Structure formats: structure tokens, C-alpha cells
Amino acid sequence: MTSVKMSSIEWPAIVKLTQSDELLYLEHQRDWLELACLYQHHFIDTDQLLDSKGQRYLISACPQKIHEDPVGELPQLLRQKQNLPLNEFIKWVQNHAQALGQCCVAKLAFTTISQGIEIVRTLDE
């Protein structure tokens, strides 16, 4: 696992928090930066970001340092060797839809990661 540059992430993307079925849609890099600032002390090391290419990144929460610039504590994204399997992402999106109160989530399907991310965007509208 290595830390990545923001330019290598294909936007839009989603964040999957370990302790929630809801997915967080991120259209642009600035959405990630806003989320990272807001959640910087709340991420756990199993939270993930998934980009439109299916590349998965673990969100590495930096340890809290007292009396230091909080920007230095933003979490890092660690690229995983394997992409997220499509069938696992379909389950994520189905669970997200169910958490939002959508019906017939078992029928929800798509053939690419980017289509699934688009579904997450439309569900959140």
C-alpha cells in the first residue's frame, strides 16, 4: 500500500464508511478535501474510497497531534492492490439504497463501477 496523489483518482468517487451502509458521493477532489477536513478525526483504517475506475483506497486516519496545524492531520489514501469486485460494489449500492428507504433494492443492478456511482448520486438527490 502506498499513499497516492489526488491526480491519480478518477472522479467521481464514493466513500464507504465501515460503520455505515450509506455511501458518500464525491463529485470532485474538493469534495474529498471537505470531507477529509470534517471527518479527519473520525475515520477508521477500514474506511474506503472507491473511484470511478474501481480502484479502491483505504483511508488512513493520521494520529491526532496536539498543538499542530490541523491540515497536517488530514487522512491519506492508500491504494489497494486489487480493485473492488463489481458484485461487492453492487451489494454496497443495494445496502445504501435500503438505508435510504428505497424499495426493491434486490433488483438494483449495473455493469460498471461508474454506473453504480451514478446510481448513488441519483439516490442522494
Short mmCIF file of N, CA and C in Angstrom, two decimals:
data_model
loop_
_atom_site.label_atom_id
_atom_site.label_comp_id
_atom_site.label_asym_id
_atom_site.label_seq_id
_atom_site.Cartn_x
_atom_site.Cartn_y
_atom_site.Cartn_z
N MET A 1 0.84 -1.18 0.00
CA MET A 1 0.00 0.00 0.00
C MET A 1 0.88 1.24 0.00
N THR A 2 0.58 2.13 -0.91
CA THR A 2 1.31 3.38 -0.96
C THR A 2 0.33 4.54 -1.00
N SER A 3 0.77 5.65 -0.43
CA SER A 3 -0.04 6.86 -0.47
C SER A 3 -0.12 7.34 -1.92
N VAL A 4 -1.26 7.91 -2.30
CA VAL A 4 -1.46 8.30 -3.69
C VAL A 4 -1.59 9.80 -3.85
N LYS A 5 -1.33 10.25 -5.07
CA LYS A 5 -1.56 11.64 -5.42
C LYS A 5 -3.02 11.78 -5.84
N MET A 6 -3.62 12.89 -5.54
CA MET A 6 -5.01 13.13 -5.89
C MET A 6 -5.25 13.03 -7.39
N SER A 7 -4.24 13.35 -8.19
CA SER A 7 -4.41 13.32 -9.65
C SER A 7 -4.61 11.89 -10.18
N SER A 8 -4.28 10.88 -9.40
CA SER A 8 -4.44 9.50 -9.88
C SER A 8 -5.84 8.95 -9.62
N ILE A 9 -6.67 9.69 -8.90
CA ILE A 9 -8.02 9.24 -8.60
C ILE A 9 -8.96 9.70 -9.70
N GLU A 10 -9.78 8.79 -10.17
CA GLU A 10 -10.77 9.08 -11.21
C GLU A 10 -12.07 9.49 -10.54
N TRP A 11 -12.43 10.77 -10.68
CA TRP A 11 -13.65 11.31 -10.07
C TRP A 11 -14.80 11.17 -11.04
N PRO A 12 -16.03 11.01 -10.57
CA PRO A 12 -16.47 11.00 -9.18
C PRO A 12 -16.07 9.70 -8.48
N ALA A 13 -16.23 9.74 -7.17
CA ALA A 13 -15.87 8.60 -6.32
C ALA A 13 -16.89 8.52 -5.19
N ILE A 14 -16.80 7.46 -4.43
CA ILE A 14 -17.65 7.34 -3.24
C ILE A 14 -16.77 6.93 -2.06
N VAL A 15 -17.26 7.26 -0.87
CA VAL A 15 -16.60 6.82 0.37
C VAL A 15 -17.54 5.84 1.05
N LYS A 16 -16.98 4.71 1.48
CA LYS A 16 -17.71 3.70 2.24
C LYS A 16 -17.14 3.68 3.64
N LEU A 17 -17.93 4.20 4.59
CA LEU A 17 -17.51 4.15 5.99
C LEU A 17 -17.85 2.77 6.54
N THR A 18 -16.94 2.19 7.26
CA THR A 18 -17.10 0.83 7.77
C THR A 18 -18.35 0.68 8.61
N GLN A 19 -18.67 1.66 9.39
CA GLN A 19 -19.76 1.55 10.36
C GLN A 19 -21.10 2.04 9.82
N SER A 20 -21.24 2.17 8.49
CA SER A 20 -22.48 2.66 7.91
C SER A 20 -22.72 2.01 6.56
N ASP A 21 -24.00 1.79 6.24
CA ASP A 21 -24.35 1.29 4.91
C ASP A 21 -24.47 2.42 3.90
N GLU A 22 -24.60 3.64 4.38
CA GLU A 22 -24.74 4.77 3.47
C GLU A 22 -23.40 5.08 2.82
N LEU A 23 -23.45 5.44 1.54
CA LEU A 23 -22.27 5.80 0.78
C LEU A 23 -22.24 7.31 0.61
N LEU A 24 -21.06 7.88 0.60
CA LEU A 24 -20.89 9.32 0.44
C LEU A 24 -20.37 9.60 -0.95
N TYR A 25 -21.17 10.31 -1.75
CA TYR A 25 -20.82 10.62 -3.14
C TYR A 25 -19.90 11.83 -3.17
N LEU A 26 -18.79 11.71 -3.91
CA LEU A 26 -17.83 12.80 -4.07
C LEU A 26 -17.64 13.06 -5.55
N GLU A 27 -18.11 14.22 -6.00
CA GLU A 27 -18.03 14.52 -7.43
C GLU A 27 -16.63 14.94 -7.86
N HIS A 28 -15.96 15.71 -7.01
CA HIS A 28 -14.66 16.27 -7.35
C HIS A 28 -13.68 16.10 -6.19
N GLN A 29 -12.43 16.37 -6.47
CA GLN A 29 -11.39 16.31 -5.45
C GLN A 29 -11.71 17.24 -4.28
N ARG A 30 -12.27 18.40 -4.56
CA ARG A 30 -12.58 19.35 -3.47
C ARG A 30 -13.60 18.76 -2.50
N ASP A 31 -14.51 17.89 -3.01
CA ASP A 31 -15.47 17.23 -2.11
C ASP A 31 -14.73 16.32 -1.13
N TRP A 32 -13.69 15.63 -1.64
CA TRP A 32 -12.87 14.79 -0.76
C TRP A 32 -12.17 15.65 0.29
N LEU A 33 -11.60 16.77 -0.13
CA LEU A 33 -10.89 17.63 0.82
C LEU A 33 -11.82 18.16 1.90
N GLU A 34 -13.04 18.53 1.52
CA GLU A 34 -14.03 18.98 2.51
C GLU A 34 -14.37 17.86 3.48
N LEU A 35 -14.63 16.68 2.94
CA LEU A 35 -14.96 15.53 3.79
C LEU A 35 -13.79 15.17 4.70
N ALA A 36 -12.59 15.19 4.15
CA ALA A 36 -11.40 14.86 4.94
C ALA A 36 -11.21 15.85 6.09
N CYS A 37 -11.51 17.11 5.83
CA CYS A 37 -11.40 18.11 6.91
C CYS A 37 -12.46 17.87 7.98
N LEU A 38 -13.68 17.59 7.57
CA LEU A 38 -14.78 17.39 8.51
C LEU A 38 -14.62 16.12 9.34
N TYR A 39 -14.16 15.05 8.71
CA TYR A 39 -14.09 13.74 9.35
C TYR A 39 -12.69 13.36 9.81
N GLN A 40 -11.73 14.26 9.73
CA GLN A 40 -10.32 13.88 9.90
C GLN A 40 -10.04 13.08 11.18
N HIS A 41 -10.81 13.29 12.22
CA HIS A 41 -10.57 12.56 13.47
C HIS A 41 -11.56 11.41 13.67
N HIS A 42 -12.39 11.15 12.67
CA HIS A 42 -13.43 10.14 12.81
C HIS A 42 -13.26 8.95 11.88
N PHE A 43 -12.38 9.04 10.91
CA PHE A 43 -12.14 7.91 10.02
C PHE A 43 -11.49 6.78 10.81
N ILE A 44 -11.80 5.55 10.40
CA ILE A 44 -11.06 4.40 10.92
C ILE A 44 -10.36 3.75 9.74
N ASP A 45 -9.36 2.96 10.00
CA ASP A 45 -8.47 2.46 8.95
C ASP A 45 -9.12 1.47 7.97
N THR A 46 -10.36 1.08 8.21
CA THR A 46 -11.04 0.20 7.26
C THR A 46 -12.03 0.96 6.38
N ASP A 47 -12.16 2.27 6.57
CA ASP A 47 -12.98 3.10 5.68
C ASP A 47 -12.30 3.14 4.31
N GLN A 48 -13.11 3.25 3.25
CA GLN A 48 -12.56 3.16 1.90
C GLN A 48 -13.10 4.25 0.98
N LEU A 49 -12.30 4.61 0.01
CA LEU A 49 -12.73 5.45 -1.10
C LEU A 49 -12.63 4.58 -2.35
N LEU A 50 -13.66 4.64 -3.18
CA LEU A 50 -13.69 3.88 -4.43
C LEU A 50 -13.85 4.88 -5.57
N ASP A 51 -12.93 4.85 -6.53
CA ASP A 51 -13.03 5.79 -7.64
C ASP A 51 -13.79 5.16 -8.81
N SER A 52 -14.02 5.96 -9.85
CA SER A 52 -14.83 5.53 -10.99
C SER A 52 -14.21 4.40 -11.80
N LYS A 53 -12.92 4.16 -11.64
CA LYS A 53 -12.27 3.04 -12.33
C LYS A 53 -12.37 1.74 -11.53
N GLY A 54 -12.89 1.83 -10.31
CA GLY A 54 -12.97 0.64 -9.46
C GLY A 54 -11.77 0.49 -8.56
N GLN A 55 -10.85 1.44 -8.61
CA GLN A 55 -9.67 1.39 -7.75
C GLN A 55 -10.09 1.74 -6.33
N ARG A 56 -9.63 0.93 -5.40
CA ARG A 56 -10.01 1.08 -4.00
C ARG A 56 -8.83 1.63 -3.21
N TYR A 57 -9.16 2.55 -2.28
CA TYR A 57 -8.16 3.18 -1.42
C TYR A 57 -8.63 3.08 0.02
N LEU A 58 -7.76 2.62 0.90
CA LEU A 58 -8.06 2.69 2.32
C LEU A 58 -7.79 4.11 2.79
N ILE A 59 -8.63 4.57 3.70
CA ILE A 59 -8.45 5.91 4.25
C ILE A 59 -7.67 5.75 5.55
N SER A 60 -6.46 6.23 5.54
CA SER A 60 -5.58 6.09 6.70
C SER A 60 -5.68 7.34 7.56
N ALA A 61 -6.35 7.19 8.69
CA ALA A 61 -6.50 8.31 9.60
C ALA A 61 -5.17 8.56 10.29
N CYS A 62 -4.73 9.79 10.24
CA CYS A 62 -3.47 10.16 10.88
C CYS A 62 -3.71 10.34 12.37
N PRO A 63 -2.75 10.00 13.20
CA PRO A 63 -2.93 10.20 14.64
C PRO A 63 -3.08 11.68 14.97
N GLN A 64 -3.92 11.93 15.93
CA GLN A 64 -4.16 13.32 16.34
C GLN A 64 -2.93 13.86 17.07
N LYS A 65 -2.48 15.02 16.65
CA LYS A 65 -1.34 15.65 17.28
C LYS A 65 -1.80 16.95 17.92
N ILE A 66 -1.50 17.11 19.15
CA ILE A 66 -1.93 18.29 19.88
C ILE A 66 -1.04 19.47 19.53
N HIS A 67 -1.66 20.64 19.39
CA HIS A 67 -0.97 21.91 19.14
C HIS A 67 -0.24 21.95 17.80
N GLU A 68 -0.75 21.24 16.82
CA GLU A 68 -0.17 21.31 15.49
C GLU A 68 -1.23 21.76 14.51
N ASP A 69 -0.79 22.19 13.36
CA ASP A 69 -1.69 22.63 12.32
C ASP A 69 -2.61 21.47 11.91
N PRO A 70 -3.95 21.64 12.01
CA PRO A 70 -4.84 20.53 11.71
C PRO A 70 -4.78 20.07 10.25
N VAL A 71 -4.33 20.91 9.33
CA VAL A 71 -4.22 20.48 7.94
C VAL A 71 -3.22 19.33 7.82
N GLY A 72 -2.22 19.32 8.66
CA GLY A 72 -1.23 18.25 8.64
C GLY A 72 -1.80 16.92 9.06
N GLU A 73 -3.01 16.90 9.61
CA GLU A 73 -3.61 15.66 10.10
C GLU A 73 -4.61 15.06 9.14
N LEU A 74 -4.74 15.60 7.95
CA LEU A 74 -5.70 15.04 7.01
C LEU A 74 -5.35 13.59 6.69
N PRO A 75 -6.36 12.75 6.55
CA PRO A 75 -6.09 11.35 6.25
C PRO A 75 -5.47 11.17 4.87
N GLN A 76 -4.74 10.10 4.74
CA GLN A 76 -4.12 9.76 3.46
C GLN A 76 -4.91 8.62 2.83
N LEU A 77 -4.84 8.56 1.52
CA LEU A 77 -5.46 7.47 0.78
C LEU A 77 -4.38 6.48 0.38
N LEU A 78 -4.59 5.23 0.74
CA LEU A 78 -3.61 4.18 0.45
C LEU A 78 -4.19 3.24 -0.60
N ARG A 79 -3.57 3.23 -1.77
CA ARG A 79 -4.06 2.42 -2.88
C ARG A 79 -3.94 0.94 -2.56
N GLN A 80 -5.01 0.21 -2.83
CA GLN A 80 -5.02 -1.23 -2.63
C GLN A 80 -4.61 -1.92 -3.92
N LYS A 81 -4.01 -3.08 -3.81
CA LYS A 81 -3.52 -3.79 -4.99
C LYS A 81 -4.66 -4.27 -5.88
N GLN A 82 -5.77 -4.68 -5.28
CA GLN A 82 -6.87 -5.21 -6.07
C GLN A 82 -8.03 -4.22 -6.12
N ASN A 83 -8.65 -4.14 -7.28
CA ASN A 83 -9.86 -3.33 -7.42
C ASN A 83 -11.01 -4.01 -6.67
N LEU A 84 -12.01 -3.24 -6.35
CA LEU A 84 -13.19 -3.78 -5.70
C LEU A 84 -13.98 -4.60 -6.72
N PRO A 85 -14.32 -5.84 -6.40
CA PRO A 85 -15.13 -6.63 -7.33
C PRO A 85 -16.50 -5.98 -7.54
N LEU A 86 -16.99 -6.03 -8.76
CA LEU A 86 -18.27 -5.41 -9.09
C LEU A 86 -19.41 -5.95 -8.23
N ASN A 87 -19.43 -7.27 -8.01
CA ASN A 87 -20.53 -7.84 -7.22
C ASN A 87 -20.52 -7.32 -5.77
N GLU A 88 -19.36 -7.02 -5.23
CA GLU A 88 -19.28 -6.45 -3.88
C GLU A 88 -19.79 -5.01 -3.89
N PHE A 89 -19.46 -4.25 -4.94
CA PHE A 89 -19.95 -2.88 -5.04
C PHE A 89 -21.46 -2.85 -5.24
N ILE A 90 -22.01 -3.80 -5.98
CA ILE A 90 -23.46 -3.87 -6.14
C ILE A 90 -24.12 -4.03 -4.77
N LYS A 91 -23.55 -4.87 -3.91
CA LYS A 91 -24.09 -5.03 -2.55
C LYS A 91 -24.00 -3.72 -1.76
N TRP A 92 -22.90 -3.00 -1.91
CA TRP A 92 -22.76 -1.70 -1.24
C TRP A 92 -23.90 -0.76 -1.67
N VAL A 93 -24.14 -0.70 -2.98
CA VAL A 93 -25.16 0.22 -3.50
C VAL A 93 -26.56 -0.24 -3.07
N GLN A 94 -26.80 -1.53 -3.09
CA GLN A 94 -28.10 -2.05 -2.61
C GLN A 94 -28.31 -1.71 -1.13
N ASN A 95 -27.28 -1.90 -0.31
CA ASN A 95 -27.39 -1.57 1.12
C ASN A 95 -27.59 -0.07 1.32
N HIS A 96 -26.93 0.74 0.50
CA HIS A 96 -27.09 2.19 0.56
C HIS A 96 -28.54 2.57 0.23
N ALA A 97 -29.08 1.99 -0.84
CA ALA A 97 -30.46 2.28 -1.24
C ALA A 97 -31.44 1.86 -0.14
N GLN A 98 -31.19 0.72 0.46
CA GLN A 98 -32.06 0.24 1.54
C GLN A 98 -31.98 1.18 2.74
N ALA A 99 -30.78 1.65 3.07
CA ALA A 99 -30.61 2.59 4.20
C ALA A 99 -31.36 3.90 3.95
N LEU A 100 -31.52 4.26 2.67
CA LEU A 100 -32.25 5.48 2.31
C LEU A 100 -33.76 5.24 2.22
N GLY A 101 -34.19 3.99 2.42
CA GLY A 101 -35.61 3.68 2.39
C GLY A 101 -36.16 3.35 1.02
N GLN A 102 -35.30 3.04 0.06
CA GLN A 102 -35.75 2.66 -1.28
C GLN A 102 -36.32 1.25 -1.24
N CYS A 103 -37.30 1.00 -2.11
CA CYS A 103 -37.85 -0.36 -2.18
C CYS A 103 -37.25 -1.11 -3.36
N CYS A 104 -37.43 -2.39 -3.39
CA CYS A 104 -36.99 -3.27 -4.49
C CYS A 104 -35.48 -3.17 -4.74
N VAL A 105 -34.70 -3.05 -3.69
CA VAL A 105 -33.26 -2.89 -3.86
C VAL A 105 -32.59 -4.14 -4.43
N ALA A 106 -33.20 -5.29 -4.26
CA ALA A 106 -32.61 -6.53 -4.80
C ALA A 106 -32.56 -6.49 -6.33
N LYS A 107 -33.42 -5.71 -6.95
CA LYS A 107 -33.44 -5.59 -8.41
C LYS A 107 -32.43 -4.58 -8.93
N LEU A 108 -31.81 -3.84 -8.04
CA LEU A 108 -30.86 -2.80 -8.41
C LEU A 108 -29.57 -3.46 -8.91
N ALA A 109 -29.21 -3.19 -10.15
CA ALA A 109 -28.00 -3.79 -10.75
C ALA A 109 -27.40 -2.84 -11.78
N PHE A 110 -26.13 -3.07 -12.08
CA PHE A 110 -25.41 -2.28 -13.07
C PHE A 110 -24.21 -3.09 -13.51
N THR A 111 -23.57 -2.65 -14.60
CA THR A 111 -22.48 -3.45 -15.17
C THR A 111 -21.10 -2.83 -15.02
N THR A 112 -21.02 -1.57 -14.55
CA THR A 112 -19.72 -0.94 -14.33
C THR A 112 -19.74 -0.17 -13.01
N ILE A 113 -18.57 0.05 -12.47
CA ILE A 113 -18.43 0.82 -11.24
C ILE A 113 -18.96 2.24 -11.45
N SER A 114 -18.63 2.84 -12.57
CA SER A 114 -19.08 4.22 -12.81
C SER A 114 -20.60 4.31 -12.89
N GLN A 115 -21.28 3.30 -13.43
CA GLN A 115 -22.74 3.29 -13.42
C GLN A 115 -23.27 3.22 -11.99
N GLY A 116 -22.63 2.42 -11.16
CA GLY A 116 -23.04 2.31 -9.75
C GLY A 116 -22.85 3.61 -9.01
N ILE A 117 -21.76 4.30 -9.27
CA ILE A 117 -21.51 5.59 -8.63
C ILE A 117 -22.57 6.60 -9.08
N GLU A 118 -22.98 6.54 -10.34
CA GLU A 118 -24.04 7.42 -10.84
C GLU A 118 -25.37 7.11 -10.13
N ILE A 119 -25.65 5.85 -9.88
CA ILE A 119 -26.86 5.47 -9.14
C ILE A 119 -26.81 6.06 -7.74
N VAL A 120 -25.66 5.98 -7.08
CA VAL A 120 -25.52 6.57 -5.74
C VAL A 120 -25.83 8.07 -5.80
N ARG A 121 -25.31 8.75 -6.83
CA ARG A 121 -25.57 10.19 -6.97
C ARG A 121 -27.06 10.46 -7.10
N THR A 122 -27.75 9.70 -7.94
CA THR A 122 -29.18 9.95 -8.15
C THR A 122 -30.01 9.58 -6.92
N LEU A 123 -29.60 8.57 -6.18
CA LEU A 123 -30.31 8.22 -4.95
C LEU A 123 -30.21 9.31 -3.90
N ASP A 124 -29.10 10.03 -3.92
CA ASP A 124 -28.87 11.08 -2.92
C ASP A 124 -29.58 12.39 -3.25
N GLU A 125 -30.14 12.49 -4.46
CA GLU A 125 -30.80 13.75 -4.84
C GLU A 125 -32.14 13.91 -4.17
#
